Amino acid sequence: MRSVFWFLGLAALAVALAMLVGHNQSTITLFWPPYRFDVSFNLVLFALVAGFVLLHAGLRAIAMLRDLPAQAQRWRAQQVERAAVGAVMDALSHQLSGRFVRAQAAALQALEQLKTGNSSQWPRRHQLKLLAHLLAAESAQSLRNADQRDEHLQAALHPRLAARAPEAHEGALLRAVRWAVEDRDVEAARGRLAELPQGAARRIQALRLKLRVARLGGATSEALDTARLLAKHGAFSPDASRSIVRGLVQDALREAHDLTQLRKVWDGLDAAERLTPELAVAAAMRANTLIPRNTEASDPARQSAAELVRSWLDPVWEHFESLDETQQLRLTKALEPALEPIDAEWLSRLEKRQRQMPNNPYLQYLAGQACMHYQLWGKASQLLLQASHSLRDQTLLRRCWCALAALAEERGDEPAAHEAWKKAALLE
């Protein structure tokens, strides 16, 4: 289609020229006293066009001659630019392939190339210089040369380079945080994170580093909030997110020094986390260690703590049959200390669950201990004796034989008590 328009244009031009020069009787008279010249109009027109073309060509030639020094300077700057870019690419290639000495040499070569020229001829010179310093620092970090790393890092973070290349400056700050984490320098890592702009601090890469810094510094609460934010943004797979959050919650539970702190951590969990058996059991077991042991069962503080543990374990208890054997064992160990004191409602729930699953040794053990606290000696002896034949956990089995020994002494059966104490002692 474009060729058709060209042909039409050429045809129109040919017609216009034919109409102009064909049968044109016009003349132009030039007077130069005492002379007179009669010249054809077409000749004058062609002479003017030719003169304009020659004048334009001459001016262009003069401009090109005057521009030769600037072109030579631009060519030299282009050669330097190509050499510097090639050196940076070589440094990056060597860095990715694990050749850190060669990568550092290539980065230093790029910096030498960048010392020539000026920024007006090379607009992205500052960005390339920052990247060269960053690659040199990365190579020094891999070679365990902290002095060279810090030297190139400070050069990369220079305010003039940061103003000209903000994105590369943010990358340098992130690398500095990572190096501080590798050196286990929490204060330096936090300082570099604080230097990040607000937008960069919310990126996934920055949040990952923030999580590592928080865990390294023991800031479990901050690490937990960051992990939840990363999980919300899909930074980890669902299984990995649950595992990380679960581990951090367990760390926060272990760090609680009293029931008030423990309750605060538990209240900070969302509904899904409270329904997780591992977390509920971990919170209950931590609470059990914080319950005062030298108080009577009727003590209000102990009763309140026991009720708190049972309330945390209640959602897990409702799905006892769906738990695997390990989870049932941990639930049993977490619930047992909260049985004393125990109310009639929980006793009936224990008995109901035990009747639904009569062969479960953990339910037999819990129901037996609860009956023992209510001084139902006969039923307690029957349930604990059944549990002693199936329990494989040494701790629960020893407690079971100790309870059977105490029950035997209560009813005055010394031989049975002696035998039970002996079996308990063998499990020490």
CSV table of C-alpha atoms in Angstrom, one decimal:
chain,number,residue,atom,x,y,z
A,1,MET,CA,0.0,0.0,0.0
A,2,ARG,CA,2.9,2.3,0.8
A,3,SER,CA,4.4,1.7,-2.7
A,4,VAL,CA,1.1,2.8,-4.3
A,5,PHE,CA,1.2,6.1,-2.5
A,6,TRP,CA,4.8,6.6,-3.6
A,7,PHE,CA,3.9,6.1,-7.2
A,8,LEU,CA,0.9,8.5,-6.9
A,9,GLY,CA,3.2,11.1,-5.4
A,10,LEU,CA,5.8,10.7,-8.1
A,11,ALA,CA,3.1,11.0,-10.8
A,12,ALA,CA,1.7,14.2,-9.2
A,13,LEU,CA,5.2,15.6,-9.1
A,14,ALA,CA,5.8,14.8,-12.8
A,15,VAL,CA,2.5,16.4,-13.8
A,16,ALA,CA,3.4,19.6,-11.8
A,17,LEU,CA,6.9,19.8,-13.4
A,18,ALA,CA,5.4,19.3,-16.8
A,19,MET,CA,2.9,22.0,-16.3
A,20,LEU,CA,5.6,24.3,-15.0
A,21,VAL,CA,8.3,23.9,-17.6
A,22,GLY,CA,6.2,23.0,-20.6
A,23,HIS,CA,5.4,25.8,-23.0
A,24,ASN,CA,6.4,28.4,-20.5
A,25,GLN,CA,7.1,31.7,-22.4
A,26,SER,CA,7.8,33.7,-19.3
A,27,THR,CA,11.1,35.6,-19.0
A,28,ILE,CA,12.8,37.6,-16.3
A,29,THR,CA,14.7,40.8,-17.3
A,30,LEU,CA,17.7,41.7,-15.3
A,31,PHE,CA,19.1,45.2,-15.6
A,32,TRP,CA,22.7,46.0,-14.9
A,33,PRO,CA,23.2,49.4,-16.4
A,34,PRO,CA,24.0,49.9,-19.1
A,35,TYR,CA,23.2,46.2,-19.7
A,36,ARG,CA,20.0,44.2,-20.0
A,37,PHE,CA,19.6,40.5,-19.6
A,38,ASP,CA,16.5,38.5,-20.6
A,39,VAL,CA,16.6,35.1,-18.9
A,40,SER,CA,14.0,32.3,-19.0
A,41,PHE,CA,11.9,31.9,-15.9
A,42,ASN,CA,12.6,28.2,-15.8
A,43,LEU,CA,16.4,28.8,-15.8
A,44,VAL,CA,16.1,31.3,-12.9
A,45,LEU,CA,13.9,28.9,-11.0
A,46,PHE,CA,16.3,26.0,-11.4
A,47,ALA,CA,19.3,28.2,-10.6
A,48,LEU,CA,17.6,29.3,-7.3
A,49,VAL,CA,16.9,25.6,-6.4
A,50,ALA,CA,20.4,24.6,-7.2
A,51,GLY,CA,21.9,27.5,-5.3
A,52,PHE,CA,19.8,26.6,-2.2
A,53,VAL,CA,20.9,23.0,-2.4
A,54,LEU,CA,24.5,23.9,-2.8
A,55,LEU,CA,24.3,26.4,0.1
A,56,HIS,CA,22.6,23.9,2.4
A,57,ALA,CA,25.2,21.2,1.5
A,58,GLY,CA,28.0,23.6,2.3
A,59,LEU,CA,26.6,24.7,5.6
A,60,ARG,CA,26.1,21.0,6.5
A,61,ALA,CA,29.7,20.2,5.6
A,62,ILE,CA,30.9,23.1,7.7
A,63,ALA,CA,28.7,21.9,10.7
A,64,MET,CA,30.0,18.4,10.4
A,65,LEU,CA,33.6,19.6,10.4
A,66,ARG,CA,33.0,21.7,13.5
A,67,ASP,CA,31.3,18.7,15.2
A,68,LEU,CA,34.2,16.3,14.6
A,69,PRO,CA,35.8,17.0,18.0
A,70,ALA,CA,32.5,16.5,19.9
A,71,GLN,CA,31.9,13.3,17.9
A,72,ALA,CA,35.4,12.0,18.8
A,73,GLN,CA,34.7,12.8,22.5
A,74,ARG,CA,31.3,11.0,22.4
A,75,TRP,CA,33.0,8.0,20.7
A,76,ARG,CA,35.6,7.8,23.4
A,77,ALA,CA,32.9,8.1,26.1
A,78,GLN,CA,31.0,5.3,24.3
A,79,GLN,CA,34.0,3.1,24.3
A,80,VAL,CA,34.6,3.7,28.0
A,81,GLU,CA,30.9,3.0,28.6
A,82,ARG,CA,31.0,-0.2,26.7
A,83,ALA,CA,34.1,-1.3,28.6
A,84,ALA,CA,32.6,-0.5,32.0
A,85,VAL,CA,29.3,-2.2,31.2
A,86,GLY,CA,31.2,-5.3,29.9
A,87,ALA,CA,33.3,-5.3,33.1
A,88,VAL,CA,30.2,-5.1,35.3
A,89,MET,CA,28.5,-7.9,33.3
A,90,ASP,CA,31.7,-10.0,33.7
A,91,ALA,CA,31.7,-9.3,37.5
A,92,LEU,CA,28.0,-10.4,37.7
A,93,SER,CA,28.7,-13.5,35.7
A,94,HIS,CA,31.6,-14.5,37.8
A,95,GLN,CA,29.7,-13.8,41.0
A,96,LEU,CA,26.8,-16.0,39.9
A,97,SER,CA,29.2,-18.8,39.0
A,98,GLY,CA,31.0,-18.7,42.3
A,99,ARG,CA,34.3,-17.1,41.0
A,100,PHE,CA,34.5,-14.4,43.6
A,101,VAL,CA,38.1,-13.4,43.1
A,102,ARG,CA,37.5,-12.9,39.3
A,103,ALA,CA,34.2,-11.1,40.1
A,104,GLN,CA,36.0,-8.7,42.4
A,105,ALA,CA,38.7,-8.0,39.8
A,106,ALA,CA,36.1,-7.3,37.1
A,107,ALA,CA,34.2,-5.0,39.5
A,108,LEU,CA,37.4,-3.0,40.3
A,109,GLN,CA,38.2,-2.8,36.6
A,110,ALA,CA,34.8,-1.4,36.0
A,111,LEU,CA,35.4,1.2,38.7
A,112,GLU,CA,38.7,2.2,37.0
A,113,GLN,CA,36.9,2.6,33.7
A,114,LEU,CA,34.2,4.8,35.4
A,115,LYS,CA,36.8,7.3,36.7
A,116,THR,CA,37.1,8.8,33.2
A,117,GLY,CA,34.5,10.8,31.4
A,118,ASN,CA,31.7,12.9,33.0
A,119,SER,CA,28.1,12.4,33.9
A,120,SER,CA,26.8,14.7,31.3
A,121,GLN,CA,28.1,12.5,28.5
A,122,TRP,CA,26.9,9.4,30.4
A,123,PRO,CA,23.6,9.8,32.2
A,124,ARG,CA,23.5,6.4,33.9
A,125,ARG,CA,27.1,6.4,35.1
A,126,HIS,CA,26.2,6.8,38.8
A,127,GLN,CA,23.9,3.8,38.7
A,128,LEU,CA,26.6,1.6,37.0
A,129,LYS,CA,29.2,2.9,39.6
A,130,LEU,CA,26.9,1.9,42.4
A,131,LEU,CA,26.4,-1.5,41.0
A,132,ALA,CA,30.1,-2.0,40.5
A,133,HIS,CA,30.8,-1.1,44.2
A,134,LEU,CA,28.0,-3.4,45.2
A,135,LEU,CA,29.4,-6.3,43.2
A,136,ALA,CA,32.8,-5.7,44.7
A,137,ALA,CA,31.3,-5.7,48.2
A,138,GLU,CA,29.4,-8.9,47.5
A,139,SER,CA,32.6,-10.6,46.3
A,140,ALA,CA,34.4,-9.4,49.4
A,141,GLN,CA,31.6,-10.7,51.6
A,142,SER,CA,31.9,-14.1,49.9
A,143,LEU,CA,35.7,-14.0,50.5
A,144,ARG,CA,35.2,-13.1,54.1
A,145,ASN,CA,37.0,-9.8,53.7
A,146,ALA,CA,34.9,-7.5,56.0
A,147,ASP,CA,37.1,-4.4,55.5
A,148,GLN,CA,36.9,-4.4,51.8
A,149,ARG,CA,33.2,-5.1,52.0
A,150,ASP,CA,32.5,-2.2,54.3
A,151,GLU,CA,34.7,0.1,52.2
A,152,HIS,CA,32.8,-0.6,48.9
A,153,LEU,CA,29.4,-0.6,50.8
A,154,GLN,CA,30.0,2.9,52.1
A,155,ALA,CA,31.0,4.0,48.6
A,156,ALA,CA,27.8,2.4,47.2
A,157,LEU,CA,25.7,4.2,49.8
A,158,HIS,CA,27.1,7.6,49.1
A,159,PRO,CA,24.3,10.2,49.1
A,160,ARG,CA,25.2,11.4,45.6
A,161,LEU,CA,24.9,8.0,44.1
A,162,ALA,CA,21.7,7.4,46.1
A,163,ALA,CA,20.1,10.5,44.7
A,164,ARG,CA,21.0,9.5,41.1
A,165,ALA,CA,20.1,5.8,41.4
A,166,PRO,CA,17.4,5.3,44.1
A,167,GLU,CA,16.5,1.8,43.1
A,168,ALA,CA,20.1,0.5,43.2
A,169,HIS,CA,20.5,2.3,46.5
A,170,GLU,CA,17.6,0.4,48.0
A,171,GLY,CA,19.1,-2.8,46.7
A,172,ALA,CA,22.4,-1.9,48.4
A,173,LEU,CA,20.6,-1.4,51.7
A,174,LEU,CA,18.9,-4.8,51.4
A,175,ARG,CA,22.2,-6.5,50.7
A,176,ALA,CA,23.7,-4.7,53.7
A,177,VAL,CA,21.0,-6.0,55.9
A,178,ARG,CA,21.6,-9.5,54.7
A,179,TRP,CA,25.3,-9.3,55.3
A,180,ALA,CA,24.6,-8.0,58.8
A,181,VAL,CA,22.4,-11.0,59.4
A,182,GLU,CA,25.1,-13.3,58.2
A,183,ASP,CA,27.5,-11.6,60.7
A,184,ARG,CA,24.8,-11.9,63.4
A,185,ASP,CA,25.0,-8.2,64.0
A,186,VAL,CA,21.4,-7.4,64.9
A,187,GLU,CA,21.9,-3.7,65.6
A,188,ALA,CA,23.6,-3.0,62.3
A,189,ALA,CA,20.8,-4.9,60.5
A,190,ARG,CA,18.1,-2.9,62.3
A,191,GLY,CA,19.9,0.3,61.4
A,192,ARG,CA,20.0,-0.6,57.7
A,193,LEU,CA,16.3,-1.6,57.7
A,194,ALA,CA,15.5,1.8,59.3
A,195,GLU,CA,17.2,3.5,56.4
A,196,LEU,CA,14.9,1.9,53.8
A,197,PRO,CA,12.2,4.1,52.4
A,198,GLN,CA,8.7,3.4,53.5
A,199,GLY,CA,7.7,1.7,50.2
A,200,ALA,CA,10.8,-0.5,50.1
A,201,ALA,CA,10.3,-1.6,53.7
A,202,ARG,CA,7.0,-3.1,52.8
A,203,ARG,CA,8.4,-5.3,50.0
A,204,ILE,CA,8.5,-9.0,50.5
A,205,GLN,CA,12.3,-9.1,50.3
A,206,ALA,CA,12.6,-6.5,53.0
A,207,LEU,CA,10.0,-8.3,55.1
A,208,ARG,CA,11.9,-11.6,54.8
A,209,LEU,CA,15.0,-9.9,56.1
A,210,LYS,CA,13.0,-8.2,58.8
A,211,LEU,CA,11.8,-11.7,59.9
A,212,ARG,CA,15.3,-13.0,60.1
A,213,VAL,CA,16.5,-10.0,62.0
A,214,ALA,CA,13.6,-10.3,64.5
A,215,ARG,CA,14.3,-14.0,65.1
A,216,LEU,CA,18.0,-13.4,65.4
A,217,GLY,CA,17.4,-10.6,68.0
A,218,GLY,CA,14.8,-12.7,69.9
A,219,ALA,CA,11.9,-10.3,69.1
A,220,THR,CA,9.4,-13.1,68.9
A,221,SER,CA,6.3,-10.8,68.8
A,222,GLU,CA,7.8,-8.7,65.9
A,223,ALA,CA,8.8,-11.9,64.1
A,224,LEU,CA,5.3,-13.3,64.5
A,225,ASP,CA,3.6,-10.2,63.1
A,226,THR,CA,6.1,-10.2,60.2
A,227,ALA,CA,5.5,-13.9,59.5
A,228,ARG,CA,1.8,-13.3,59.4
A,229,LEU,CA,2.2,-10.4,57.0
A,230,LEU,CA,4.4,-12.5,54.7
A,231,ALA,CA,1.9,-15.4,54.8
A,232,LYS,CA,-0.8,-12.9,53.9
A,233,HIS,CA,1.2,-11.7,50.8
A,234,GLY,CA,1.9,-15.3,49.8
A,235,ALA,CA,5.6,-15.2,50.4
A,236,PHE,CA,5.6,-18.8,51.5
A,237,SER,CA,3.7,-21.9,50.6
A,238,PRO,CA,0.7,-22.5,52.9
A,239,ASP,CA,2.4,-25.4,54.7
A,240,ALA,CA,5.6,-23.4,55.2
A,241,SER,CA,3.5,-20.4,56.4
A,242,ARG,CA,1.7,-22.5,59.0
A,243,SER,CA,4.9,-24.1,60.1
A,244,ILE,CA,6.7,-20.8,60.6
A,245,VAL,CA,3.8,-19.2,62.4
A,246,ARG,CA,3.3,-22.2,64.6
A,247,GLY,CA,7.0,-22.3,65.6
A,248,LEU,CA,7.0,-18.6,66.4
A,249,VAL,CA,3.8,-18.9,68.5
A,250,GLN,CA,5.4,-21.7,70.4
A,251,ASP,CA,8.5,-19.6,71.0
A,252,ALA,CA,6.3,-16.8,72.3
A,253,LEU,CA,4.4,-19.2,74.6
A,254,ARG,CA,7.7,-20.5,76.0
A,255,GLU,CA,8.9,-16.9,76.7
A,256,ALA,CA,5.9,-16.1,78.9
A,257,HIS,CA,7.1,-15.8,82.5
A,258,ASP,CA,3.7,-15.7,84.2
A,259,LEU,CA,0.0,-16.4,83.4
A,260,THR,CA,-0.7,-12.8,82.6
A,261,GLN,CA,1.9,-12.8,79.8
A,262,LEU,CA,0.8,-16.2,78.6
A,263,ARG,CA,-2.8,-15.1,78.4
A,264,LYS,CA,-1.8,-12.0,76.5
A,265,VAL,CA,0.0,-14.1,73.9
A,266,TRP,CA,-3.0,-16.4,73.7
A,267,ASP,CA,-5.4,-13.5,73.2
A,268,GLY,CA,-3.2,-12.3,70.4
A,269,LEU,CA,-3.7,-15.4,68.3
A,270,ASP,CA,-6.4,-15.6,65.7
A,271,ALA,CA,-9.3,-18.1,65.8
A,272,ALA,CA,-7.6,-20.5,63.4
A,273,GLU,CA,-4.4,-20.6,65.5
A,274,ARG,CA,-6.3,-21.2,68.7
A,275,LEU,CA,-7.9,-24.3,67.1
A,276,THR,CA,-4.5,-25.8,66.2
A,277,PRO,CA,-3.9,-28.8,68.5
A,278,GLU,CA,-0.2,-28.2,68.7
A,279,LEU,CA,-0.6,-24.6,69.9
A,280,ALA,CA,-3.4,-25.2,72.3
A,281,VAL,CA,-1.4,-28.1,73.9
A,282,ALA,CA,1.7,-26.0,74.0
A,283,ALA,CA,-0.1,-23.1,75.7
A,284,ALA,CA,-1.7,-25.5,78.2
A,285,MET,CA,1.6,-27.2,79.1
A,286,ARG,CA,3.3,-23.8,79.6
A,287,ALA,CA,0.5,-22.8,81.8
A,288,ASN,CA,0.9,-26.0,83.8
A,289,THR,CA,4.5,-25.1,84.5
A,290,LEU,CA,3.4,-21.6,85.8
A,291,ILE,CA,0.6,-23.0,88.1
A,292,PRO,CA,1.9,-22.9,91.7
A,293,ARG,CA,2.4,-26.4,92.9
A,294,ASN,CA,2.7,-25.7,96.6
A,295,THR,CA,-0.9,-24.5,96.9
A,296,GLU,CA,-4.0,-26.5,97.7
A,297,ALA,CA,-6.4,-27.6,95.0
A,298,SER,CA,-9.0,-25.2,96.5
A,299,ASP,CA,-6.8,-22.2,96.1
A,300,PRO,CA,-8.6,-19.6,93.9
A,301,ALA,CA,-5.5,-18.9,91.8
A,302,ARG,CA,-4.9,-22.5,91.1
A,303,GLN,CA,-8.6,-23.0,90.3
A,304,SER,CA,-8.5,-20.1,87.9
A,305,ALA,CA,-5.4,-21.3,86.2
A,306,ALA,CA,-6.9,-24.8,85.8
A,307,GLU,CA,-10.1,-23.5,84.3
A,308,LEU,CA,-8.0,-21.4,81.9
A,309,VAL,CA,-6.1,-24.5,80.7
A,310,ARG,CA,-9.3,-26.5,80.3
A,311,SER,CA,-10.9,-23.6,78.3
A,312,TRP,CA,-7.9,-23.6,75.9
A,313,LEU,CA,-8.0,-27.3,75.5
A,314,ASP,CA,-11.8,-27.5,75.1
A,315,PRO,CA,-11.9,-27.1,71.3
A,316,VAL,CA,-9.2,-29.7,70.9
A,317,TRP,CA,-10.9,-32.1,73.3
A,318,GLU,CA,-14.1,-31.9,71.2
A,319,HIS,CA,-12.1,-33.5,68.3
A,320,PHE,CA,-10.2,-36.0,70.4
A,321,GLU,CA,-11.1,-38.9,68.1
A,322,SER,CA,-9.6,-37.2,65.1
A,323,LEU,CA,-6.2,-36.7,66.7
A,324,ASP,CA,-3.3,-39.0,66.0
A,325,GLU,CA,-1.6,-41.0,68.9
A,326,THR,CA,1.1,-38.4,69.4
A,327,GLN,CA,-1.4,-35.6,69.7
A,328,GLN,CA,-3.5,-37.6,72.1
A,329,LEU,CA,-0.5,-38.2,74.3
A,330,ARG,CA,0.4,-34.5,74.4
A,331,LEU,CA,-3.2,-33.6,75.1
A,332,THR,CA,-3.3,-36.1,78.0
A,333,LYS,CA,-0.1,-34.7,79.5
A,334,ALA,CA,-1.4,-31.1,79.1
A,335,LEU,CA,-4.9,-31.9,80.6
A,336,GLU,CA,-3.8,-34.0,83.5
A,337,PRO,CA,-2.5,-31.2,85.8
A,338,ALA,CA,-5.7,-29.3,85.2
A,339,LEU,CA,-7.8,-32.2,86.6
A,340,GLU,CA,-7.1,-31.1,90.1
A,341,PRO,CA,-9.3,-29.3,90.8
A,342,ILE,CA,-11.9,-30.5,88.3
A,343,ASP,CA,-15.7,-29.7,88.2
A,344,ALA,CA,-18.5,-32.2,87.8
A,345,GLU,CA,-19.1,-31.1,84.2
A,346,TRP,CA,-15.6,-32.0,83.1
A,347,LEU,CA,-15.8,-35.3,85.0
A,348,SER,CA,-18.9,-36.2,83.1
A,349,ARG,CA,-17.3,-35.2,79.8
A,350,LEU,CA,-14.4,-37.4,80.5
A,351,GLU,CA,-16.6,-40.4,81.4
A,352,LYS,CA,-18.7,-39.8,78.3
A,353,ARG,CA,-15.7,-39.7,76.0
A,354,GLN,CA,-14.2,-42.8,77.7
A,355,ARG,CA,-17.4,-44.7,77.1
A,356,GLN,CA,-17.3,-43.7,73.5
A,357,MET,CA,-13.7,-45.0,73.1
A,358,PRO,CA,-13.5,-47.6,75.9
A,359,ASN,CA,-10.2,-49.1,74.6
A,360,ASN,CA,-8.3,-45.8,74.5
A,361,PRO,CA,-5.5,-45.9,77.2
A,362,TYR,CA,-5.2,-42.1,77.4
A,363,LEU,CA,-9.0,-41.7,78.1
A,364,GLN,CA,-8.8,-44.5,80.6
A,365,TYR,CA,-5.8,-42.8,82.3
A,366,LEU,CA,-7.5,-39.4,82.4
A,367,ALA,CA,-10.8,-40.7,83.6
A,368,GLY,CA,-9.0,-42.8,86.3
A,369,GLN,CA,-7.1,-39.8,87.6
A,370,ALA,CA,-10.3,-37.7,87.7
A,371,CYS,CA,-12.1,-40.4,89.6
A,372,MET,CA,-9.2,-40.6,92.0
A,373,HIS,CA,-9.5,-36.8,92.7
A,374,TYR,CA,-13.2,-37.3,93.4
A,375,GLN,CA,-12.3,-40.2,95.7
A,376,LEU,CA,-14.1,-42.8,93.5
A,377,TRP,CA,-11.5,-45.4,94.5
A,378,GLY,CA,-13.0,-48.4,92.9
A,379,LYS,CA,-13.7,-46.9,89.5
A,380,ALA,CA,-10.4,-45.2,89.5
A,381,SER,CA,-8.5,-48.4,90.2
A,382,GLN,CA,-10.4,-50.2,87.5
A,383,LEU,CA,-9.7,-47.5,84.8
A,384,LEU,CA,-6.0,-47.1,85.8
A,385,LEU,CA,-5.4,-50.8,85.8
A,386,GLN,CA,-6.8,-51.0,82.3
A,387,ALA,CA,-4.6,-48.1,81.2
A,388,SER,CA,-1.5,-49.7,82.7
A,389,HIS,CA,-1.8,-52.6,80.2
A,390,SER,CA,-1.9,-50.3,77.1
A,391,LEU,CA,0.2,-47.2,77.9
A,392,ARG,CA,3.5,-47.1,76.2
A,393,ASP,CA,4.7,-43.7,77.4
A,394,GLN,CA,7.1,-44.2,80.3
A,395,THR,CA,6.0,-41.0,82.1
A,396,LEU,CA,2.3,-41.7,82.1
A,397,LEU,CA,2.9,-45.4,82.9
A,398,ARG,CA,4.9,-44.5,86.0
A,399,ARG,CA,2.3,-42.0,87.1
A,400,CYS,CA,-0.3,-44.7,86.6
A,401,TRP,CA,1.5,-47.2,88.8
A,402,CYS,CA,2.1,-44.5,91.4
A,403,ALA,CA,-1.7,-43.8,91.5
A,404,LEU,CA,-2.5,-47.5,91.7
A,405,ALA,CA,0.0,-47.8,94.6
A,406,ALA,CA,-1.7,-44.9,96.4
A,407,LEU,CA,-5.1,-46.5,95.8
A,408,ALA,CA,-3.9,-49.8,97.2
A,409,GLU,CA,-2.6,-48.1,100.3
A,410,GLU,CA,-5.9,-46.3,100.7
A,411,ARG,CA,-7.8,-49.6,100.8
A,412,GLY,CA,-5.1,-51.3,103.0
A,413,ASP,CA,-3.7,-53.7,100.4
A,414,GLU,CA,0.0,-53.6,101.2
A,415,PRO,CA,1.1,-56.4,98.8
A,416,ALA,CA,-0.6,-54.7,95.9
A,417,ALA,CA,0.8,-51.3,96.9
A,418,HIS,CA,4.3,-52.7,97.2
A,419,GLU,CA,4.1,-54.3,93.8
A,420,ALA,CA,2.8,-51.1,92.2
A,421,TRP,CA,5.5,-49.0,93.8
A,422,LYS,CA,8.1,-51.5,92.6
A,423,LYS,CA,6.8,-51.3,89.0
A,424,ALA,CA,6.8,-47.5,89.2
A,425,ALA,CA,10.4,-47.5,90.5
A,426,LEU,CA,11.5,-49.7,87.6
A,427,LEU,CA,10.3,-47.0,85.2
A,428,GLU,CA,12.4,-44.2,86.7
